[in-house]
mmCIF file of C-alpha atoms in Angstrom:
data_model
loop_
_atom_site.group_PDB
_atom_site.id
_atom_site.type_symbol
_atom_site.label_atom_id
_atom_site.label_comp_id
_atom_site.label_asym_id
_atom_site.label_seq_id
_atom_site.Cartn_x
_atom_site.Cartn_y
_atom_site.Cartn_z
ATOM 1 C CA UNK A 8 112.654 102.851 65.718
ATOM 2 C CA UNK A 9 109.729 103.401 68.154
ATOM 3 C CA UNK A 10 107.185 101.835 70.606
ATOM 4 C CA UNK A 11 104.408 102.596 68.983
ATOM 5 C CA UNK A 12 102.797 98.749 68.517
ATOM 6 C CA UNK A 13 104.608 97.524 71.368
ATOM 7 C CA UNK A 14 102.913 96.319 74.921
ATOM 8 C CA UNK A 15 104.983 98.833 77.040
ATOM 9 C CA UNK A 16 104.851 97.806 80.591
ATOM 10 C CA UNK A 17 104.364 100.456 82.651
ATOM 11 C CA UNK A 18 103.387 101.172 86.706
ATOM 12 C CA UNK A 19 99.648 102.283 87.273
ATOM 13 C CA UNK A 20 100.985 106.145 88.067
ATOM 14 C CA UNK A 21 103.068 106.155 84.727
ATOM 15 C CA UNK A 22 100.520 104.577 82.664
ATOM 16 C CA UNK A 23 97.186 107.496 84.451
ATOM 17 C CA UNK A 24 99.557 110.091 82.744
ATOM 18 C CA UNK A 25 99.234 108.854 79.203
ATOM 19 C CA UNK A 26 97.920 111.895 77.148
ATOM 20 C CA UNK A 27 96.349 111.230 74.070
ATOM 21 C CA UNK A 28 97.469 113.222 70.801
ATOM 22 C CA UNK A 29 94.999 115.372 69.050
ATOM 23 C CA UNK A 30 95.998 114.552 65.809
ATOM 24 C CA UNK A 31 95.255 109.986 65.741
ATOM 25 C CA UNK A 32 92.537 109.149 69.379
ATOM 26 C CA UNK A 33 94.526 105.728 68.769
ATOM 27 C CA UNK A 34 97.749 107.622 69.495
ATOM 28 C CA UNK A 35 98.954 108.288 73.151
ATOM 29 C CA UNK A 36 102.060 110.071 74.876
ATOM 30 C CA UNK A 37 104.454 109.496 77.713
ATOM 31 C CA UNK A 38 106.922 112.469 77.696
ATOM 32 C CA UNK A 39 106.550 112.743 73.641
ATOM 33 C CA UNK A 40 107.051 109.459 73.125
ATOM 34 C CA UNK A 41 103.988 107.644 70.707
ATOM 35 C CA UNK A 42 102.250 104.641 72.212
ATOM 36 C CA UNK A 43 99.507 102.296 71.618
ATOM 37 C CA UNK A 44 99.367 99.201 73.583
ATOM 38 C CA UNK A 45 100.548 98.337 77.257
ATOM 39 C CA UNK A 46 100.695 95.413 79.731
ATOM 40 C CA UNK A 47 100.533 95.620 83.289
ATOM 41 C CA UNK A 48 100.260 93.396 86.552
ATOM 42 C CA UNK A 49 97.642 94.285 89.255
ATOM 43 C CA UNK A 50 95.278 92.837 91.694
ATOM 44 C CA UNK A 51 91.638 92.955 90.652
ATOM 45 C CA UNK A 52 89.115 95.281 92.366
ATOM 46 C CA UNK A 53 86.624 96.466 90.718
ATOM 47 C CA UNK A 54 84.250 93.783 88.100
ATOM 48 C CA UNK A 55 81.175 94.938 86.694
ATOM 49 C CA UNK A 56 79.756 92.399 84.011
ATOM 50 C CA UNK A 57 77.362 93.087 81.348
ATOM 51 C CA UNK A 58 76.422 89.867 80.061
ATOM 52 C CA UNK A 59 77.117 89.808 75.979
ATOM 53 C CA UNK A 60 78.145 93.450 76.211
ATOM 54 C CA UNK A 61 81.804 93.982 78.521
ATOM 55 C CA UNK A 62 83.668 93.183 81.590
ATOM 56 C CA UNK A 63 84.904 96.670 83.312
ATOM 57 C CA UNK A 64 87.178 95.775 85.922
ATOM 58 C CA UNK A 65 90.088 97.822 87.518
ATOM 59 C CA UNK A 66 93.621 96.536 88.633
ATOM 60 C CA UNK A 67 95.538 98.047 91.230
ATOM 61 C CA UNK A 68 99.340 97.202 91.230
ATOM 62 C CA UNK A 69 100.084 99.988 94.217
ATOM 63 C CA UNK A 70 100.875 102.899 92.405
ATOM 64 C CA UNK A 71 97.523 103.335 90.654
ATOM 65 C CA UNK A 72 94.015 101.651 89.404
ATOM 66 C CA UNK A 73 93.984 101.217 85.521
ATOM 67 C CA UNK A 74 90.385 101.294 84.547
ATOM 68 C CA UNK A 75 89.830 98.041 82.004
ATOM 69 C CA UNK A 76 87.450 97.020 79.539
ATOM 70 C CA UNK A 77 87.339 93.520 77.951
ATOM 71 C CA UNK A 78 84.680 93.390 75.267
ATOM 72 C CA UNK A 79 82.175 90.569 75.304
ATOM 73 C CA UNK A 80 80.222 91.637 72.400
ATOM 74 C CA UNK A 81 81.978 90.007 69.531
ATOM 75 C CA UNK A 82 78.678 87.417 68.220
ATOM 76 C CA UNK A 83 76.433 90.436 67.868
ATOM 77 C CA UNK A 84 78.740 93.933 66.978
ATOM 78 C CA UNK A 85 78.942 94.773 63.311
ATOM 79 C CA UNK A 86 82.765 95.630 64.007
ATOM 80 C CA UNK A 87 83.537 91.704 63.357
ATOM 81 C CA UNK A 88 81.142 91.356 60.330
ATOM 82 C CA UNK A 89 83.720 91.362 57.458
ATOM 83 C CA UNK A 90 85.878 88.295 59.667
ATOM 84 C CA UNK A 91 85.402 84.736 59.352
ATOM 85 C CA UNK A 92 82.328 83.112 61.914
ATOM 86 C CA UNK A 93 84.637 80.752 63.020
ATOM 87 C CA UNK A 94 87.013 82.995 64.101
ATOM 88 C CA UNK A 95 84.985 85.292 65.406
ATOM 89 C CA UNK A 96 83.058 82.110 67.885
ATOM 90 C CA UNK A 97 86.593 81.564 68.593
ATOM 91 C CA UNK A 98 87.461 85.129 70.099
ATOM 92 C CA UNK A 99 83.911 85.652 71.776
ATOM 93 C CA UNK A 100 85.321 82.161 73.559
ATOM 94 C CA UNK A 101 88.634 83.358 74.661
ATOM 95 C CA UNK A 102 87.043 86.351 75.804
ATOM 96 C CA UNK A 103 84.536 84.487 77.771
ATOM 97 C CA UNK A 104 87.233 82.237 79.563
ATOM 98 C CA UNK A 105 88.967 85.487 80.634
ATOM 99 C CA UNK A 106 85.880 87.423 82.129
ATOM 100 C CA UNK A 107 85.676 83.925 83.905
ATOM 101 C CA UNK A 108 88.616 84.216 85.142
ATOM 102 C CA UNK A 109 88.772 88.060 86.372
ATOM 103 C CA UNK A 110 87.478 88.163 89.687
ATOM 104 C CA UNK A 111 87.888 90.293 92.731
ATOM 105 C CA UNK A 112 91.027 89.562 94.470
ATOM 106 C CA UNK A 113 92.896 87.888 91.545
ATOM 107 C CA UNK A 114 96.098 88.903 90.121
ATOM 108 C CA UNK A 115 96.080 89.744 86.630
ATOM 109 C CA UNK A 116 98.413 90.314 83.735
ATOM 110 C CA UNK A 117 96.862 92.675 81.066
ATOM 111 C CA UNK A 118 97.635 93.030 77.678
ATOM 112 C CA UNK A 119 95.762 95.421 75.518
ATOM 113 C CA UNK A 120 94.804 98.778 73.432
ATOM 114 C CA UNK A 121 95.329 102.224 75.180
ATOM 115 C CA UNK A 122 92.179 104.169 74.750
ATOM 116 C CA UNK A 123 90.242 106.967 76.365
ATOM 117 C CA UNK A 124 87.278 106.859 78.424
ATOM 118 C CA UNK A 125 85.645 109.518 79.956
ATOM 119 C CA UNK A 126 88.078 111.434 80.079
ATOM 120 C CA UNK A 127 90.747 109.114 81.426
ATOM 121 C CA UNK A 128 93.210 106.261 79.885
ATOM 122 C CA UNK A 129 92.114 102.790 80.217
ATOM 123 C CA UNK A 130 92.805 99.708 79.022
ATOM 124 C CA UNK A 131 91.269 97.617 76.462
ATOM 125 C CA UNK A 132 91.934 93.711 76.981
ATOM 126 C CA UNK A 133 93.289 91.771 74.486
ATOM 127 C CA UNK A 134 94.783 88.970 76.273
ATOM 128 C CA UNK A 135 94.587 88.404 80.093
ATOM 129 C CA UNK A 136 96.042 85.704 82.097
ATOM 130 C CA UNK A 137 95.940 85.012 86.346
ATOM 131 C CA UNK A 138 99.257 85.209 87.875
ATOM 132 C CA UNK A 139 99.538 82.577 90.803
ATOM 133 C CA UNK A 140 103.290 83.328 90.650
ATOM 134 C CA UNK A 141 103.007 85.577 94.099
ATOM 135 C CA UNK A 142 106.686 87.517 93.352
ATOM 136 C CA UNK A 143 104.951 88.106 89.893
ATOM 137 C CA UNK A 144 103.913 91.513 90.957
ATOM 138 C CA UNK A 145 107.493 92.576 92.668
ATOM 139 C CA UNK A 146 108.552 91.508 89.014
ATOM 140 C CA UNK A 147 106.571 93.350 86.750
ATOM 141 C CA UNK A 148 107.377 96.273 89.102
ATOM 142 C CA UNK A 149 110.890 95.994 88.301
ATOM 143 C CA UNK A 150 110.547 94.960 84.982
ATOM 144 C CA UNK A 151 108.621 98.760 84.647
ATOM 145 C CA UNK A 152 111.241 100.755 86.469
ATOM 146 C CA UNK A 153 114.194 99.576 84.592
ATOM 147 C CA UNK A 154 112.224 100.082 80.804
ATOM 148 C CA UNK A 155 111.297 103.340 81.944
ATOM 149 C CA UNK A 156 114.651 104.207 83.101
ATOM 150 C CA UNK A 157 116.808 102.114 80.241
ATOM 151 C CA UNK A 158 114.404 102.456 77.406
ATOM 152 C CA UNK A 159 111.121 104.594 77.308
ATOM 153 C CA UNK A 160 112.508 107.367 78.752
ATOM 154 C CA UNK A 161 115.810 107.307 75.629
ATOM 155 C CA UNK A 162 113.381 106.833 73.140
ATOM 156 C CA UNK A 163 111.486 109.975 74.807
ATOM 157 C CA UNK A 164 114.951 111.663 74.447
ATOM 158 C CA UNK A 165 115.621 110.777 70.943
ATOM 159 C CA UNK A 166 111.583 111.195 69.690
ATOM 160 C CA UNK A 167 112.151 114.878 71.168
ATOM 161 C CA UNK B 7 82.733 100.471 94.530
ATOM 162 C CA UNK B 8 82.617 102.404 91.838
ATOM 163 C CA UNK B 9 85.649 102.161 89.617
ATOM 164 C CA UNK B 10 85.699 106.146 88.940
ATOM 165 C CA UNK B 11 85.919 106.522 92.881
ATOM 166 C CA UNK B 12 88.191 103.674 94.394
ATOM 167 C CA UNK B 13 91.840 104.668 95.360
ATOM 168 C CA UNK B 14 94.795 102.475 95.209
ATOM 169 C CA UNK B 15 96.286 100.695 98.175
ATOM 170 C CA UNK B 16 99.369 102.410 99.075
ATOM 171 C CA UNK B 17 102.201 100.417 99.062
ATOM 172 C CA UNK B 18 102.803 100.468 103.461
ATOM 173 C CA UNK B 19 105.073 98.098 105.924
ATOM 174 C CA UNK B 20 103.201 97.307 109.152
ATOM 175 C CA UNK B 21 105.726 99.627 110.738
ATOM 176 C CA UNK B 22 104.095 102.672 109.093
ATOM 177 C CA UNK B 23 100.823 102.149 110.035
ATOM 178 C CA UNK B 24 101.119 103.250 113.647
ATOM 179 C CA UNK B 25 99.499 106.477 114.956
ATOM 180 C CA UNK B 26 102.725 108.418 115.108
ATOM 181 C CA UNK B 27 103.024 107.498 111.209
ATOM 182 C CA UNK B 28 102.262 110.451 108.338
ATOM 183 C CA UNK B 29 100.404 107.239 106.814
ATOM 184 C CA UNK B 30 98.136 107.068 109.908
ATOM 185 C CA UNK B 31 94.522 108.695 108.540
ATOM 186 C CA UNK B 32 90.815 107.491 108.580
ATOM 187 C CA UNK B 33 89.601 105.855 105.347
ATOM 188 C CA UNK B 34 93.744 105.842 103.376
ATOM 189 C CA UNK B 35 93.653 103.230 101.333
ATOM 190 C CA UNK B 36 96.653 100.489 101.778
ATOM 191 C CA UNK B 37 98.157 97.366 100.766
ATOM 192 C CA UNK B 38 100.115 95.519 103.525
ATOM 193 C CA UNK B 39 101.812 92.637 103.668
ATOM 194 C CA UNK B 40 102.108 89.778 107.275
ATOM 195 C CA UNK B 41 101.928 86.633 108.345
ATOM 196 C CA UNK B 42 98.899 85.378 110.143
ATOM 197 C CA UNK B 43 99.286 85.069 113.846
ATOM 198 C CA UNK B 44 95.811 85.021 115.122
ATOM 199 C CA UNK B 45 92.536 84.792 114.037
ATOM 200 C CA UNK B 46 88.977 84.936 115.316
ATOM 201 C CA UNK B 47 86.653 83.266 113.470
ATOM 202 C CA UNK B 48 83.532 85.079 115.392
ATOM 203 C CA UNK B 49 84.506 88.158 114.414
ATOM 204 C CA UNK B 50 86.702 87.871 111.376
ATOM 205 C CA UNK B 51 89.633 89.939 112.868
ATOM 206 C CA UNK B 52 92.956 88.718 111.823
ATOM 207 C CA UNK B 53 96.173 89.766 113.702
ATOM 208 C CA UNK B 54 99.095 90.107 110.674
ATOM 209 C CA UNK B 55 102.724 90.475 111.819
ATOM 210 C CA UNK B 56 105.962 91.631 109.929
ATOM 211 C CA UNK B 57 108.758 91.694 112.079
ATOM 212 C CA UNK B 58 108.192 93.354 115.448
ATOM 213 C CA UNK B 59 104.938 95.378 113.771
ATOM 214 C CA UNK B 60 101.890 94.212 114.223
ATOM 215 C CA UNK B 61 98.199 94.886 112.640
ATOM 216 C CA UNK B 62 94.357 94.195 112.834
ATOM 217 C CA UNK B 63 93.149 93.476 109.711
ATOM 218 C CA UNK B 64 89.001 92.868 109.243
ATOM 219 C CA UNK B 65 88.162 90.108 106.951
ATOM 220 C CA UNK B 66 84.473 89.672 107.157
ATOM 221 C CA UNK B 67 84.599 90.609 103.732
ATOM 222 C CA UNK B 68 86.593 88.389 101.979
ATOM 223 C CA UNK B 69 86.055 84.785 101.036
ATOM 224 C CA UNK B 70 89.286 83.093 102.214
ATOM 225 C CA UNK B 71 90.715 80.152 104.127
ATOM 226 C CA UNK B 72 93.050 82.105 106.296
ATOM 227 C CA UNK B 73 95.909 80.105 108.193
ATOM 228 C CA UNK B 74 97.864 81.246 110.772
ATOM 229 C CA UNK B 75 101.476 80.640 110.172
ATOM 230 C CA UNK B 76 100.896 81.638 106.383
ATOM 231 C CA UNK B 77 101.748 85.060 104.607
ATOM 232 C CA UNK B 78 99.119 87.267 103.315
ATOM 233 C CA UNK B 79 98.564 90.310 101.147
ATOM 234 C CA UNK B 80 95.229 92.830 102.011
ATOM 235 C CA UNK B 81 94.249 95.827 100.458
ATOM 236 C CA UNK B 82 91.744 98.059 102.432
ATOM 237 C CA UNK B 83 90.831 101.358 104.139
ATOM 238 C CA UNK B 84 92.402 102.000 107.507
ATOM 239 C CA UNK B 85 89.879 102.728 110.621
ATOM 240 C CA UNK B 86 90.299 104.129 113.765
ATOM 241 C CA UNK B 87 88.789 103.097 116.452
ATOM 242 C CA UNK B 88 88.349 105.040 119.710
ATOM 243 C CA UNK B 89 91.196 104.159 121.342
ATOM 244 C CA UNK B 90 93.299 105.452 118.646
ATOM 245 C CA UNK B 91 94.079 101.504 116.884
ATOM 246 C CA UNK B 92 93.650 101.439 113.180
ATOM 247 C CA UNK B 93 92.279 98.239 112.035
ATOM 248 C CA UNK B 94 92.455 97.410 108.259
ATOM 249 C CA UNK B 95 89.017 97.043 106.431
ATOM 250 C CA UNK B 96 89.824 94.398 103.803
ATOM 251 C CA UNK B 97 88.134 94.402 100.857
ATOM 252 C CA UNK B 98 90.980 92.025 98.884
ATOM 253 C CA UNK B 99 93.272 89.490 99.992
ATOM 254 C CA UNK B 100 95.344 86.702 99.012
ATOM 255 C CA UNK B 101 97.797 84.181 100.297
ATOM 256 C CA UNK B 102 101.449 84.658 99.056
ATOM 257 C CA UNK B 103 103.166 81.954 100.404
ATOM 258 C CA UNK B 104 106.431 81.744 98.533
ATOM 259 C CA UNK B 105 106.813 85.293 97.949
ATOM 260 C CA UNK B 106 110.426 86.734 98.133
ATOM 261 C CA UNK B 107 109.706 89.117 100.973
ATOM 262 C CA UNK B 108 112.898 90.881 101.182
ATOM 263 C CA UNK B 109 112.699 91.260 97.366
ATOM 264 C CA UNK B 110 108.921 92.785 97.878
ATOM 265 C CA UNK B 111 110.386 95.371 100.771
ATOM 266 C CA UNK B 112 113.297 96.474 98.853
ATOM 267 C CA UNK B 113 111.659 96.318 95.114
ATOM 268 C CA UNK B 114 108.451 98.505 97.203
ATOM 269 C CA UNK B 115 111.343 101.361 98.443
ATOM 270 C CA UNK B 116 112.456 101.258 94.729
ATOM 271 C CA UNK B 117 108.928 101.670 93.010
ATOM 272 C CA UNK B 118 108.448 104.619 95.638
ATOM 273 C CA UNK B 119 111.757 106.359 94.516
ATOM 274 C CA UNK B 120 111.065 106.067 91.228
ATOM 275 C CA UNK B 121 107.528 107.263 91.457
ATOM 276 C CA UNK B 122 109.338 110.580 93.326
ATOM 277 C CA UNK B 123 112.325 111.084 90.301
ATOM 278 C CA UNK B 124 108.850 110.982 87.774
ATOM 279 C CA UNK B 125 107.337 113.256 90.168
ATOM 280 C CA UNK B 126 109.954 115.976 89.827
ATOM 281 C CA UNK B 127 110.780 115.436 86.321
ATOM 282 C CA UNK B 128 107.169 115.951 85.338
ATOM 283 C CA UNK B 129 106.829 119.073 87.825
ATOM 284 C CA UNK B 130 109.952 120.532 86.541
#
């Protein structure tokens, strides 16, 4: 068992140290153990839209700033080609109403694909939603420290 | 900002942001929580209280309804002004009415201890 296409939830700090693994660039570590996707809870400050291209935004949930990127490019890339057009309308949508909804000063909830950047981890949105919820943060922050304790840091134990 | 650049607010209590404080240094980035007390709508200056701690906090940034009474979260640089009070440059805020704050102070001590044990495990 591993946590490979899991959304791990982890703090800012944890997630910055991700490293990625030479031998799969969709492949990244924490203490040996193989990830791919991650969630996390942070206000919004940093937004930089590219109409029809991205949204790059950052989210700081105290401990860090986790560079994001939510794609806005899905009517013109060649990536979505082979899918239906419907489908693909529908995504470019969703993705619209959530680069609507990321602006400075928000709280957002993150879901996406860990990739590398310049050099550094980031985040690339799959799902976002606002959290008006204002303990949500204080809850995602515990929700991180027990998995890392309980659970990411066993399966390190085991993977090693 | 630049995204490449911008730090993260470090998780304070008004109480640490005094000039006897470690915390106390131009341009550190924080995120502090307090309930409105005062504000002056000429020059955007809130005052934020927690407890018997008390900060300035510049808003002329930020496009909010502030009300005193209410609870409110900023992240910013601190600056010190000549007289040796830091003031907190906003450039984020929000109102968090309804937040759990004894939850936030104790879950904040525990994300800082934790962020210590990773610290050493990771150095060791």
């Amino acid at each position: 068992m591993d946590l490979y296409n899991t959304h791990v939830k982890l703090l800012a700090f944890d997630f910055l140290s991700l490293t990625p693994t030479r031998a799969d660039p969709s492949c990244f570590q924490r203490k040996g153990l193989r990830l791919s996707r991650a969630e996390s809870i942070g206000v919004v400050v940093t937004r930089e839209l590219k109409p029809g291209k991205f949204l790059r935004f950052t989210i700081d949930d105290g401990t860090g700033c986790i560079p994001c990127v939510l794609w806005l490019n899905h009517l013109t890339s060649s990536y979505f080609s082979r899918r239906s057009p419907s489908s693909v309308r529908s995504i470019a949508r969703t993705a619209l109403q959530f680069a609507s909804e990321i602006q400075l000063g928000v709280v957002a909830r993150v879901r996406g694909r860990i990739t590398g950047y310049r050099g550094t981890v980031q985040i690339t949105v799959s799902d976002a939603a606002l959290e008006t919820d204002p303990n949500a943060q204080v809850l995602h922050w515990l929700d991180c420290v027990r998995l890392a304790r309980r659970c990411y840091d066993k399966f390190s134990r085991i993977g090693a | 900002m630049d995204a490449s650049t911008i730090s993260a607010g470090a998780l304070v209590r008004l109480q640490e942001l005094v000039p006897s404080s470690p915390n106390f240094k131009q341009g550190a980035s924080f995120r502090v929580i307090g309930k409105i007390q005062e504000y002056d709508l000429e020059t955007a200056v809130a005052i934020i209280v927690d407890g018997d701690a008390s900060s300035k906090v510049d808003t002329q940034y930020l496009n909010l309804n502030l009300r005193p009474g209410s609870l409110y979260q900023f992240i910013g640089e601190l600056q010190i002004e000549p007289n040796n009070e830091g003031i907190l440059k906003a450039r984020v805020g929000r109102n968090v009415d309804g937040l759990d704050i004894n939850l936030y102070h104790q879950t904040m001590q525990l994300v800082k201890q934790f962020q210590a044990e990773q610290a050493d495990i990771r150095t060791f």
